[in-house]
Coordinates of C-alpha atoms in Angstrom, one line a residue:
Chain I
M1 CA 57.7 180.0 91.1
I2 CA 54.6 178.8 89.4
K3 CA 56.3 180.3 86.2
F4 CA 59.5 178.2 86.5
E5 CA 57.6 174.9 87.9
N6 CA 55.4 175.1 84.7
M7 CA 58.5 175.4 82.5
K8 CA 59.7 172.1 84.2
I9 CA 56.5 170.6 83.5
A10 CA 56.6 171.5 80.3
N11 CA 60.2 170.8 79.4
T12 CA 59.6 167.3 80.8
I13 CA 56.9 166.6 78.5
L14 CA 59.1 168.1 75.6
I15 CA 61.7 165.7 76.2
A16 CA 59.5 162.8 76.9
G17 CA 57.4 163.4 73.7
C18 CA 61.0 163.9 71.5
L19 CA 62.0 160.8 73.0
A20 CA 59.0 158.7 72.1
L21 CA 58.9 160.2 68.9
V22 CA 62.7 158.9 68.1
L23 CA 61.7 155.7 69.3
T24 CA 58.6 155.3 67.2
S25 CA 59.8 157.5 64.2
C26 CA 61.5 154.9 61.9
K27 CA 59.8 151.8 62.8
D28 CA 59.3 150.9 59.2
D29 CA 63.2 151.1 58.9
E30 CA 64.1 148.9 61.8
I31 CA 65.8 145.7 61.4
I32 CA 65.2 143.4 64.4
T33 CA 68.2 141.0 64.5
C34 CA 68.2 138.3 67.0
V35 CA 71.3 136.8 67.6
P36 CA 71.4 133.4 68.8
M37 CA 73.5 132.5 71.7
D38 CA 75.5 129.7 70.4
G39 CA 77.8 129.0 73.3
S40 CA 81.2 128.5 73.2
T41 CA 83.7 128.9 69.8
L42 CA 85.5 125.9 69.3
K43 CA 88.5 126.7 67.2
L44 CA 91.2 123.8 65.4
T45 CA 94.3 124.9 64.9
V46 CA 97.3 123.5 63.3
Q47 CA 101.0 124.3 63.5
P48 CA 103.2 123.0 60.7
T49 CA 106.6 122.2 62.0
F50 CA 109.4 120.5 60.8
G51 CA 110.8 118.1 63.5
A52 CA 111.2 120.3 66.4
Q53 CA 110.9 123.9 64.5
D54 CA 108.1 125.5 63.2
L55 CA 107.7 125.6 59.9
H56 CA 107.9 128.6 57.9
L57 CA 106.8 128.9 54.3
D58 CA 109.6 129.6 51.6
S59 CA 112.1 128.8 54.4
I60 CA 114.6 126.1 53.9
Y61 CA 114.6 122.8 55.6
T62 CA 116.6 119.8 55.5
T63 CA 115.5 116.2 54.8
A64 CA 116.7 113.0 56.2
E65 CA 118.6 112.5 52.6
G66 CA 120.2 115.8 53.0
Y67 CA 117.7 117.7 50.3
K68 CA 117.2 120.9 51.2
V69 CA 113.4 121.9 50.5
Q70 CA 111.2 125.0 50.8
F71 CA 107.5 124.5 51.1
T72 CA 105.5 127.0 49.3
E73 CA 101.9 125.7 49.6
I74 CA 100.3 123.4 52.3
K75 CA 96.7 123.0 52.3
F76 CA 94.1 120.2 53.0
Y77 CA 90.1 119.8 53.7
I78 CA 88.6 118.0 56.6
Q79 CA 85.2 117.1 56.3
D80 CA 82.0 115.8 58.4
V81 CA 83.7 116.7 61.6
K82 CA 82.0 115.4 64.6
N83 CA 81.7 113.0 67.8
G84 CA 79.8 110.3 67.3
S85 CA 76.1 112.0 65.9
S86 CA 77.2 115.5 67.2
T87 CA 78.6 117.4 64.4
I88 CA 80.9 120.5 64.9
I89 CA 80.9 121.5 61.3
S90 CA 80.5 120.2 57.8
D91 CA 83.7 121.2 56.3
G92 CA 87.2 123.0 57.0
L93 CA 90.0 124.1 54.7
F94 CA 93.8 125.0 56.3
D95 CA 95.5 127.2 54.1
F96 CA 98.7 128.1 55.9
R97 CA 99.8 131.0 53.2
S98 CA 96.2 132.7 53.0
R99 CA 94.9 131.8 56.8
G100 CA 97.5 131.0 59.0
T101 CA 97.2 128.1 61.5
L102 CA 93.2 128.4 61.8
L103 CA 91.9 125.1 60.3
L104 CA 88.2 125.8 61.2
E105 CA 85.7 127.4 64.0
A106 CA 82.6 126.5 65.0
S107 CA 79.5 126.8 67.6
G108 CA 79.8 124.0 70.5
D109 CA 80.5 122.9 73.8
P110 CA 84.0 121.3 74.0
L111 CA 82.2 118.7 76.4
D112 CA 80.5 117.5 73.6
F113 CA 83.5 116.5 72.0
I114 CA 85.8 114.7 74.0
E115 CA 86.5 112.5 70.9
L116 CA 86.7 113.9 67.2
Q117 CA 86.2 112.2 63.9
A118 CA 86.8 113.6 60.5
N119 CA 87.3 112.9 57.0
L120 CA 90.7 113.8 56.1
G121 CA 89.5 114.7 52.2
V122 CA 85.9 114.9 51.0
D123 CA 83.4 112.1 51.5
S124 CA 82.2 110.7 47.8
S125 CA 78.9 111.6 48.6
I126 CA 79.1 115.2 48.2
N127 CA 83.1 115.3 46.0
H128 CA 81.3 115.6 42.9
D129 CA 78.3 117.9 43.6
N130 CA 78.1 121.1 41.8
P131 CA 80.7 123.4 43.7
S132 CA 78.6 126.8 43.0
E133 CA 75.9 125.3 45.0
F134 CA 77.4 125.2 48.5
P135 CA 76.6 127.7 50.3
N136 CA 79.0 130.8 51.0
S137 CA 79.6 129.9 54.1
S138 CA 81.1 126.5 53.0
W139 CA 84.9 126.2 52.0
L140 CA 83.4 123.4 49.5
N141 CA 81.8 126.4 47.3
I142 CA 84.0 127.1 44.4
S143 CA 84.7 130.6 45.6
N144 CA 86.5 129.4 48.6
S145 CA 87.7 126.4 47.6
N146 CA 89.3 128.2 44.8
D147 CA 92.4 125.9 43.2
M148 CA 91.4 123.1 45.7
H149 CA 88.9 122.1 43.3
W150 CA 90.0 119.9 40.1
G151 CA 86.2 119.7 38.6
W152 CA 83.2 117.7 39.0
N153 CA 84.7 114.5 38.0
P154 CA 87.4 114.5 40.0
G155 CA 86.2 116.2 42.6
Y156 CA 88.3 117.9 45.3
I157 CA 91.9 118.4 46.3
F158 CA 92.0 116.5 49.5
V159 CA 95.9 117.2 50.6
K160 CA 98.2 119.9 48.7
I161 CA 101.5 120.0 49.2
E162 CA 104.1 122.0 47.0
A163 CA 107.4 122.9 47.0
K164 CA 110.8 123.6 45.6
A165 CA 113.5 121.6 46.3
D166 CA 117.4 120.9 45.7
T167 CA 118.2 117.6 45.5
I168 CA 121.6 118.1 44.4
A169 CA 124.2 118.4 47.4
D170 CA 126.7 120.4 45.5
G171 CA 127.0 123.4 48.1
N172 CA 124.9 125.3 45.4
D173 CA 121.4 126.2 46.6
I174 CA 119.5 126.2 43.6
F175 CA 115.7 124.8 44.1
D176 CA 115.0 124.0 40.9
H177 CA 113.2 120.7 41.4
N178 CA 109.8 121.0 41.8
V179 CA 107.7 119.2 44.3
V180 CA 103.9 119.0 43.5
F181 CA 101.6 116.4 45.6
H182 CA 98.3 117.2 44.5
V183 CA 95.7 114.5 46.2
G184 CA 92.2 113.7 45.6
L185 CA 89.9 111.2 44.4
D186 CA 87.4 109.2 46.4
A187 CA 89.5 106.0 46.8
N188 CA 92.3 108.0 48.6
M189 CA 90.3 109.7 51.4
Q190 CA 91.3 109.1 54.7
T191 CA 89.5 109.2 58.3
L192 CA 90.7 111.1 61.2
D193 CA 89.8 109.6 65.1
Y194 CA 91.4 111.6 68.2
A195 CA 90.2 110.6 71.2
N196 CA 90.9 112.2 74.9
L197 CA 90.7 116.2 73.5
N198 CA 92.5 118.7 75.4
W199 CA 90.5 121.7 74.8
L200 CA 92.3 124.6 75.6
A201 CA 90.4 127.7 77.0
L202 CA 91.3 131.0 75.5
G203 CA 89.1 133.3 77.9
N204 CA 85.7 134.7 76.5
D205 CA 84.4 131.3 75.9
V206 CA 86.6 130.2 73.2
H207 CA 88.3 126.7 73.1
E208 CA 91.3 125.5 71.2
L209 CA 92.3 122.2 70.1
Q210 CA 95.8 122.4 68.4
F211 CA 97.2 120.0 66.5
G212 CA 100.8 119.6 64.8
L213 CA 101.7 118.8 61.2
D214 CA 105.3 117.7 61.4
L215 CA 106.3 117.7 57.7
A216 CA 109.7 115.9 58.3
T217 CA 107.2 113.0 59.4
F218 CA 105.4 113.4 56.2
L219 CA 108.8 113.0 54.3
Q220 CA 109.9 110.5 56.6
G221 CA 106.9 108.2 57.9
S222 CA 107.3 105.6 60.1
T223 CA 106.8 102.6 57.9
Q224 CA 107.5 104.9 54.2
S225 CA 109.6 107.8 53.1
I226 CA 109.1 110.0 50.3
D227 CA 112.4 110.8 48.3
L228 CA 111.9 114.0 46.8
Q229 CA 114.6 113.1 44.3
T230 CA 112.4 110.4 42.6
E231 CA 109.1 110.9 44.1
Y232 CA 108.3 114.7 43.8
S233 CA 104.7 114.8 41.7
S234 CA 101.8 113.3 41.9
H235 CA 98.1 114.3 40.8
S236 CA 96.6 111.2 41.8
A237 CA 96.3 110.3 38.3
P238 CA 96.9 106.9 36.7
G239 CA 100.3 105.4 37.3
Q240 CA 101.1 107.5 40.2
E241 CA 98.9 105.5 42.6
A242 CA 101.7 104.2 45.2
L243 CA 103.0 107.6 45.5
T244 CA 99.3 109.1 45.9
L245 CA 98.6 106.6 48.7
K246 CA 102.0 107.5 50.3
V247 CA 101.1 111.0 50.3
M248 CA 98.1 110.4 52.0
E249 CA 99.3 108.0 54.8
N250 CA 102.2 109.6 55.5
F251 CA 100.1 113.3 55.8
K252 CA 97.7 111.8 58.0
E253 CA 100.3 110.0 60.3
A254 CA 102.2 113.7 60.7
L255 CA 98.7 115.2 61.4
T256 CA 98.7 114.8 65.3
L257 CA 97.2 116.3 68.4
L258 CA 99.2 118.4 70.5
Chain R
M1 CA 72.1 171.2 79.9
K2 CA 68.6 170.8 79.6
Y3 CA 68.1 172.8 76.1
A4 CA 71.1 171.3 74.7
L5 CA 69.6 167.8 75.6
I6 CA 66.2 169.4 74.1
A7 CA 67.7 170.3 70.8
F8 CA 70.1 167.1 70.2
V9 CA 66.8 165.2 70.5
I10 CA 65.1 167.1 67.8
V11 CA 68.0 167.3 65.6
A12 CA 68.5 163.3 65.9
T13 CA 64.6 163.1 65.2
F14 CA 65.2 165.1 61.7
F15 CA 68.5 163.0 60.7
S16 CA 67.4 159.7 61.9
C17 CA 64.7 159.9 59.4
K18 CA 66.1 161.6 56.6
K19 CA 64.7 159.1 54.5
D20 CA 61.1 158.9 55.2
N21 CA 61.0 162.6 54.7
V22 CA 62.6 162.6 51.1
G23 CA 61.2 159.5 49.8
Y24 CA 64.3 157.9 48.9
E25 CA 63.3 154.3 47.7
P26 CA 66.1 153.0 45.8
T27 CA 65.4 149.9 43.5
P28 CA 67.0 146.8 44.3
Y29 CA 69.2 145.3 41.6
E30 CA 69.1 141.6 40.8
L31 CA 72.3 140.3 39.1
D32 CA 71.8 137.7 36.3
I33 CA 74.2 135.0 37.7
P34 CA 75.0 132.4 35.2
S35 CA 73.3 129.2 36.9
H36 CA 76.6 127.7 36.9
F37 CA 78.3 130.4 38.8
P38 CA 78.5 130.7 42.8
D39 CA 76.5 133.4 44.4
M40 CA 78.3 136.7 44.5
I41 CA 78.7 138.7 47.6
I42 CA 77.9 141.8 47.9
P43 CA 79.5 144.0 50.5
I44 CA 76.6 144.9 53.2
D45 CA 78.0 148.8 52.7
N46 CA 77.2 149.1 49.1
P47 CA 73.8 147.4 48.3
M48 CA 73.3 147.0 44.4
T49 CA 70.4 149.5 43.4
F50 CA 69.4 150.4 39.7
E51 CA 70.3 153.7 40.8
G52 CA 73.4 152.6 41.5
V53 CA 74.4 151.0 38.8
A54 CA 72.9 153.6 36.3
L55 CA 75.0 156.0 38.0
G56 CA 78.2 153.7 38.1
R57 CA 77.7 153.2 34.4
K58 CA 77.7 157.2 33.7
L59 CA 80.8 157.3 35.8
F60 CA 82.5 154.7 34.0
Y61 CA 82.5 156.9 30.7
E62 CA 83.1 159.9 32.2
K63 CA 85.8 162.0 31.4
Q64 CA 85.5 164.7 33.8
L65 CA 86.9 162.6 36.5
S66 CA 90.7 163.2 34.4
G67 CA 92.8 166.2 35.2
D68 CA 92.2 167.6 31.7
N69 CA 88.5 166.1 30.9
T70 CA 89.7 163.9 28.4
Q71 CA 89.8 160.3 29.6
A72 CA 87.5 158.0 31.3
C73 CA 88.0 154.7 33.0
A74 CA 86.8 153.5 29.8
A75 CA 89.7 154.8 28.0
C76 CA 92.2 152.0 29.1
H77 CA 88.7 149.4 29.9
S78 CA 87.1 149.8 26.4
P79 CA 84.0 147.2 25.4
Q80 CA 85.7 146.0 22.5
T81 CA 88.7 144.5 23.9
A82 CA 87.0 142.8 26.9
F83 CA 86.9 146.4 28.7
S84 CA 91.0 146.0 28.7
D85 CA 93.4 148.5 26.3
G86 CA 94.6 146.7 22.9
N87 CA 98.0 148.8 23.4
Q88 CA 100.2 147.1 25.8
F89 CA 100.7 150.2 28.2
S90 CA 98.0 152.7 28.4
T91 CA 98.7 156.3 27.9
G92 CA 97.8 158.7 30.7
I93 CA 96.6 162.1 30.1
D94 CA 100.2 163.5 30.4
G95 CA 100.8 161.2 27.4
L96 CA 103.1 159.3 30.2
E97 CA 103.0 155.4 29.6
G98 CA 102.1 152.9 32.5
N99 CA 104.4 149.7 33.1
R100 CA 101.5 147.3 33.0
N101 CA 98.9 146.3 30.8
S102 CA 95.1 147.2 31.6
M103 CA 93.6 144.2 33.1
A104 CA 90.3 143.1 31.3
L105 CA 87.4 143.7 33.6
I106 CA 85.1 140.6 33.9
N107 CA 83.2 139.0 36.5
L108 CA 84.9 141.3 39.1
G109 CA 82.3 140.6 41.8
W110 CA 84.2 137.4 42.4
Q111 CA 87.7 138.6 42.9
N112 CA 89.5 138.3 46.1
F113 CA 92.0 141.0 45.2
F114 CA 92.4 143.7 42.4
F115 CA 95.4 145.0 40.1
W116 CA 98.3 142.6 38.7
D117 CA 99.9 143.2 42.2
G118 CA 96.8 142.6 44.3
R119 CA 97.4 145.7 46.1
A120 CA 93.4 146.4 46.6
A121 CA 91.8 144.2 48.2
T122 CA 87.9 145.4 47.3
L123 CA 86.8 146.5 44.2
E124 CA 85.7 150.0 45.9
E125 CA 89.3 150.6 46.8
Q126 CA 90.2 149.7 43.4
I127 CA 88.4 152.2 41.8
L128 CA 90.0 155.2 43.9
E129 CA 93.4 154.8 42.6
P130 CA 93.2 155.7 38.7
V131 CA 91.4 158.8 38.9
I132 CA 94.7 160.2 41.3
D133 CA 97.3 158.4 39.7
P134 CA 99.9 161.0 38.0
I135 CA 100.4 158.4 35.1
E136 CA 96.8 157.6 34.6
M137 CA 93.8 160.1 35.1
H138 CA 95.9 162.4 37.2
E139 CA 93.3 164.4 38.9
T140 CA 92.8 165.0 42.4
W141 CA 89.4 163.5 44.3
P142 CA 88.6 167.2 45.4
N143 CA 88.2 168.5 41.8
A144 CA 86.8 165.3 40.3
V145 CA 83.7 165.6 43.2
S146 CA 83.8 169.3 42.4
K147 CA 83.3 168.7 38.6
L148 CA 80.6 166.2 39.2
Y149 CA 78.8 168.4 41.6
G150 CA 78.2 171.1 39.3
S151 CA 76.1 169.0 37.6
Q152 CA 72.3 168.5 38.3
E153 CA 71.8 165.7 36.7
Y154 CA 74.6 164.2 38.6
R155 CA 73.4 165.8 41.9
D156 CA 70.0 164.2 41.3
M157 CA 71.6 160.5 40.6
F158 CA 73.7 160.5 43.3
Y159 CA 70.9 161.8 45.7
Q160 CA 68.7 158.9 43.9
A161 CA 71.5 156.4 44.5
F162 CA 72.7 156.9 48.2
G163 CA 69.8 159.3 49.5
E164 CA 72.3 161.9 50.9
T165 CA 73.0 165.2 49.2
G166 CA 76.7 165.7 48.5
I167 CA 79.0 163.6 46.4
D168 CA 82.2 162.2 47.6
S169 CA 85.1 159.8 46.1
V170 CA 83.6 157.1 48.2
K171 CA 80.4 157.5 46.8
V172 CA 82.4 157.5 43.2
S173 CA 83.9 154.0 43.6
K174 CA 80.9 152.4 45.2
A175 CA 78.8 153.6 42.0
I176 CA 81.4 152.5 39.9
A177 CA 81.5 149.2 41.8
Q178 CA 78.1 148.7 41.3
F179 CA 78.2 148.8 38.1
L180 CA 81.4 146.8 37.5
R181 CA 79.6 144.0 39.2
T182 CA 76.8 143.8 36.5
M183 CA 79.6 142.8 34.1
I184 CA 79.3 139.1 34.0
S185 CA 80.3 137.0 31.2
G186 CA 79.4 133.4 31.6
N187 CA 77.5 132.8 27.9
S188 CA 80.6 131.5 26.0
K189 CA 80.9 128.2 23.9
Y190 CA 83.0 127.1 26.7
D191 CA 80.3 127.6 29.4
V192 CA 78.2 124.8 27.6
I193 CA 80.9 122.8 27.2
Y194 CA 81.4 123.2 30.9
K195 CA 77.4 122.6 31.9
A196 CA 77.8 119.6 29.4
E197 CA 80.3 118.0 30.8
N198 CA 79.1 118.2 34.1
N199 CA 75.3 117.2 33.2
L200 CA 74.1 120.5 34.0
P201 CA 70.6 121.1 31.9
L202 CA 71.1 123.1 29.0
S203 CA 68.5 125.4 27.5
A204 CA 67.9 125.9 23.8
S205 CA 70.2 128.2 23.2
D206 CA 72.8 126.3 25.1
Q207 CA 72.2 123.2 23.0
A208 CA 72.6 125.0 19.8
M209 CA 75.6 126.6 21.0
Y210 CA 77.0 123.1 22.3
A211 CA 75.9 122.0 18.5
T212 CA 78.6 124.3 17.3
V213 CA 81.6 122.9 19.6
S214 CA 84.0 121.3 16.7
P215 CA 86.0 118.3 17.6
E216 CA 89.4 120.1 17.5
E217 CA 87.8 122.3 20.0
S218 CA 87.0 119.6 22.5
A219 CA 90.4 118.1 21.6
G220 CA 91.8 121.6 22.6
Y221 CA 89.7 121.2 26.0
D222 CA 91.4 117.8 26.4
L223 CA 94.8 119.2 25.7
F224 CA 94.2 121.8 27.9
K225 CA 93.1 119.9 31.3
S226 CA 95.9 117.3 30.5
L227 CA 98.8 116.8 32.7
N228 CA 101.1 116.0 29.9
G229 CA 99.4 118.0 27.6
A230 CA 99.2 122.0 27.8
D231 CA 98.6 121.4 31.7
C232 CA 96.5 124.8 32.0
F233 CA 94.1 124.0 33.9
H234 CA 95.9 124.3 37.8
C235 CA 95.8 127.9 36.9
H236 CA 92.5 128.4 34.5
N237 CA 89.4 126.1 35.5
G238 CA 86.1 126.5 36.7
P239 CA 83.2 128.9 35.8
L240 CA 85.6 132.0 36.2
M241 CA 88.2 130.1 34.3
Q242 CA 90.9 131.2 36.9
V243 CA 92.2 130.5 40.3
Q244 CA 92.8 133.3 42.8
K245 CA 96.5 133.2 43.1
F246 CA 99.9 134.9 42.3
S247 CA 101.9 133.2 40.3
N248 CA 105.3 133.6 38.7
N249 CA 105.0 131.6 35.2
G250 CA 108.5 131.9 34.1
L251 CA 108.6 134.9 32.2
D252 CA 112.2 136.1 33.3
P253 CA 114.9 134.8 35.2
V254 CA 115.3 138.0 36.9
F255 CA 112.5 140.6 37.4
S256 CA 112.3 144.2 36.2
D257 CA 108.9 144.4 38.2
N258 CA 108.9 142.6 41.4
G259 CA 105.0 142.5 41.4
R260 CA 103.3 141.0 44.1
G261 CA 106.6 141.4 46.1
D262 CA 106.7 144.8 46.1
V263 CA 103.2 144.8 48.0
T264 CA 104.3 142.0 50.7
G265 CA 108.0 143.0 50.9
N266 CA 108.6 139.2 51.0
P267 CA 111.2 138.3 48.5
S268 CA 109.6 135.0 48.1
D269 CA 106.7 136.7 46.4
N270 CA 109.2 138.5 43.7
G271 CA 107.8 138.3 40.2
K272 CA 104.7 137.1 40.8
F273 CA 101.2 138.4 39.3
K274 CA 97.8 137.8 39.6
V275 CA 96.4 135.0 37.6
P276 CA 93.9 136.5 35.3
T277 CA 90.8 134.9 34.1
L278 CA 91.0 133.8 30.4
R279 CA 87.3 134.6 29.7
N280 CA 87.2 136.6 26.5
I281 CA 90.8 136.3 25.9
A282 CA 90.4 136.4 22.3
Y283 CA 89.4 140.0 22.8
S284 CA 91.8 141.2 25.6
A285 CA 95.3 140.8 23.9
P286 CA 98.1 142.0 24.4
Y287 CA 99.1 139.3 27.1
M288 CA 100.6 139.1 30.6
H289 CA 101.1 141.5 33.2
D290 CA 103.5 143.7 30.7
G291 CA 101.3 143.1 27.5
R292 CA 104.6 141.2 26.0
F293 CA 102.7 139.1 23.9
A294 CA 100.7 140.5 21.2
T295 CA 99.2 137.0 20.6
L296 CA 98.1 134.0 21.8
D297 CA 100.4 132.0 19.4
E298 CA 103.0 133.9 21.4
V299 CA 101.7 132.8 24.6
I300 CA 101.1 129.1 24.0
N301 CA 104.6 129.4 22.6
H302 CA 105.9 130.8 25.6
Y303 CA 104.5 128.1 27.8
S304 CA 105.7 125.3 25.7
F305 CA 109.4 126.7 25.4
G306 CA 109.8 129.8 26.9
I307 CA 109.6 129.2 30.6
N308 CA 112.2 131.0 32.4
I309 CA 113.5 129.4 35.7
S310 CA 114.0 131.5 38.7
P311 CA 113.8 131.5 42.4
T312 CA 110.3 132.0 42.8
L313 CA 108.9 130.1 39.7
D314 CA 105.7 128.3 40.6
P315 CA 106.1 124.8 41.1
L316 CA 103.0 124.2 39.0
I317 CA 105.2 124.3 36.1
E318 CA 106.3 121.2 36.0
Y319 CA 108.1 121.1 32.7
A320 CA 110.2 124.0 33.4
A321 CA 113.3 122.3 33.2
Q322 CA 112.9 121.5 29.6
G323 CA 111.5 125.0 28.8
G324 CA 107.5 123.9 29.2
V325 CA 105.0 121.5 27.9
Q326 CA 106.6 121.3 24.5
L327 CA 103.2 121.6 22.3
G328 CA 104.2 120.9 18.9
P329 CA 102.2 123.3 16.0
F330 CA 99.2 120.9 15.7
E331 CA 98.7 120.5 19.8
A332 CA 99.4 124.3 20.0
D333 CA 96.8 125.2 17.4
L334 CA 93.9 122.6 19.2
V335 CA 94.9 124.6 22.4
K336 CA 94.2 127.9 20.7
K337 CA 90.8 126.8 19.1
F338 CA 89.9 125.8 22.8
L339 CA 90.8 129.6 23.9
L340 CA 88.6 131.2 21.3
T341 CA 85.3 129.3 22.9
L342 CA 86.0 131.6 25.9
S343 CA 84.8 134.2 23.7
D344 CA 81.4 135.8 25.0
E345 CA 79.8 138.5 22.4
S346 CA 77.1 138.7 24.4
F347 CA 78.9 140.4 27.0
I348 CA 81.3 142.7 24.7
N349 CA 78.2 143.8 22.8
N350 CA 75.9 143.9 25.9
P351 CA 74.0 147.3 25.5
D352 CA 74.0 147.7 29.5
F353 CA 77.9 148.0 29.6
Q354 CA 78.1 150.1 26.8
E355 CA 78.4 154.2 27.2
P356 CA 74.9 155.7 28.1
Q357 CA 73.4 158.1 25.6

């Protein structure tokens, strides 16, 4: 009995010793990571539509003029996303083909953002900076901006819409009419301002703000329309100013809170 | 139960500190990234080390990775062709040809997807394929690993690189990926043109190189960027001289190879292939995913007059309806002269990229 008790004590000491060894033996290798408590996750999402129906890339839609159109790319930048002096995030890139409906994701408290202001595009103060020097986490870094950057001097493409259209109503669906809207340059940046934000609680402390982007409204704005038969290309180049501005204004009108 | 717990703790103690017990201390490898390039994101599970890079380099030239010990990765990616193959299609160990041109291995650390159809998401994933491809190296990974394990030198090198005994395909791919990430090309005439254009500081050697840029090369660059000129820059720009996307660039009206479409299953992707870098293009002939063009003249002629319209043609080829951008012979020659500024001899001849002796 005494022998058994001694064995119990010895075993207990051995186990405790081993545990202590395990806990201390690799001290040099330890990496102590402190994960800050960031609070809620805020997500901004954009659902492209064509009128009342959700829009899918490469699907066919009919414009007010009766043209058929397949959108192949929808991308845009927002930057300096904030409410007054409270910044949500410095920049976000919407890329419908690669990233779906997600515009941006950041940490923050939805109560701090009952209003929201942002640039549709990139402010001139950073639009011509070295695109390699933005941090890897920034959508302005050249590795992330990818084809949304022209070059240092023109800067970033703010809004990119590419499509293929059939503008001849002959019953044959031949989408040989290329539509390319690449809009940038400092003068064309727009500002966005939304109030009475309705953050949806998704659970797990995630809150989402949903936007809609109606490409039918983009083509047929309240004050000006874009006729794809004649207005199908803008690279914000000299001589394209009118269409360039129309693209930005109609795009801004089409981007609404849901 | 208690003894099992004791045994577990002791075993755990030994394994948790294996690194300390054997003195495995890899040397971190600092990449020499050109000042105008973005940072390279290195996978957390495959950090760069001198030991890993040295092993990867040896494996890149290792013929034992093939079924009959005759072909290494370098067989289809040789230094003098910008780590591509000068043949239209590469021939595997059984004498069989593939149907796509071997891609040049340049600045792979910044790529978002690999192969012409983008079917591999990471470099490590890409490296696993050619060894077991029946029309390429036609070997099994167990056999390849077994051959490597027979070498004391390899066993030592793998241990030095990964701190573990044993060799497997994952370690092979990680080591080769480390080596490939060192293969950075950013020292061409184009690079000094890019820096000067954007007011980045030029080193003395940069300035000397910039002084050799001819008026024709500059004019070619202007055409290259011009919407009403060659209009190349939509897909080829920036430090990498490419954008990362898939594009149908009008090679065929109907497709014998669906490219990206066969990966996604989406007919809207048919006929699309990865946009490659134009760096070192003078070395990497032939051109296009199927190597159909032997010369740069043929390539420029394609974009000038040879565009074929198809349902998935890239909308950025805006002059498709007239066959292309219609460059005349003089303009085409200027664009070609600019394309030759993308040659980086220090990359091609870098001794660190050659077969180790």
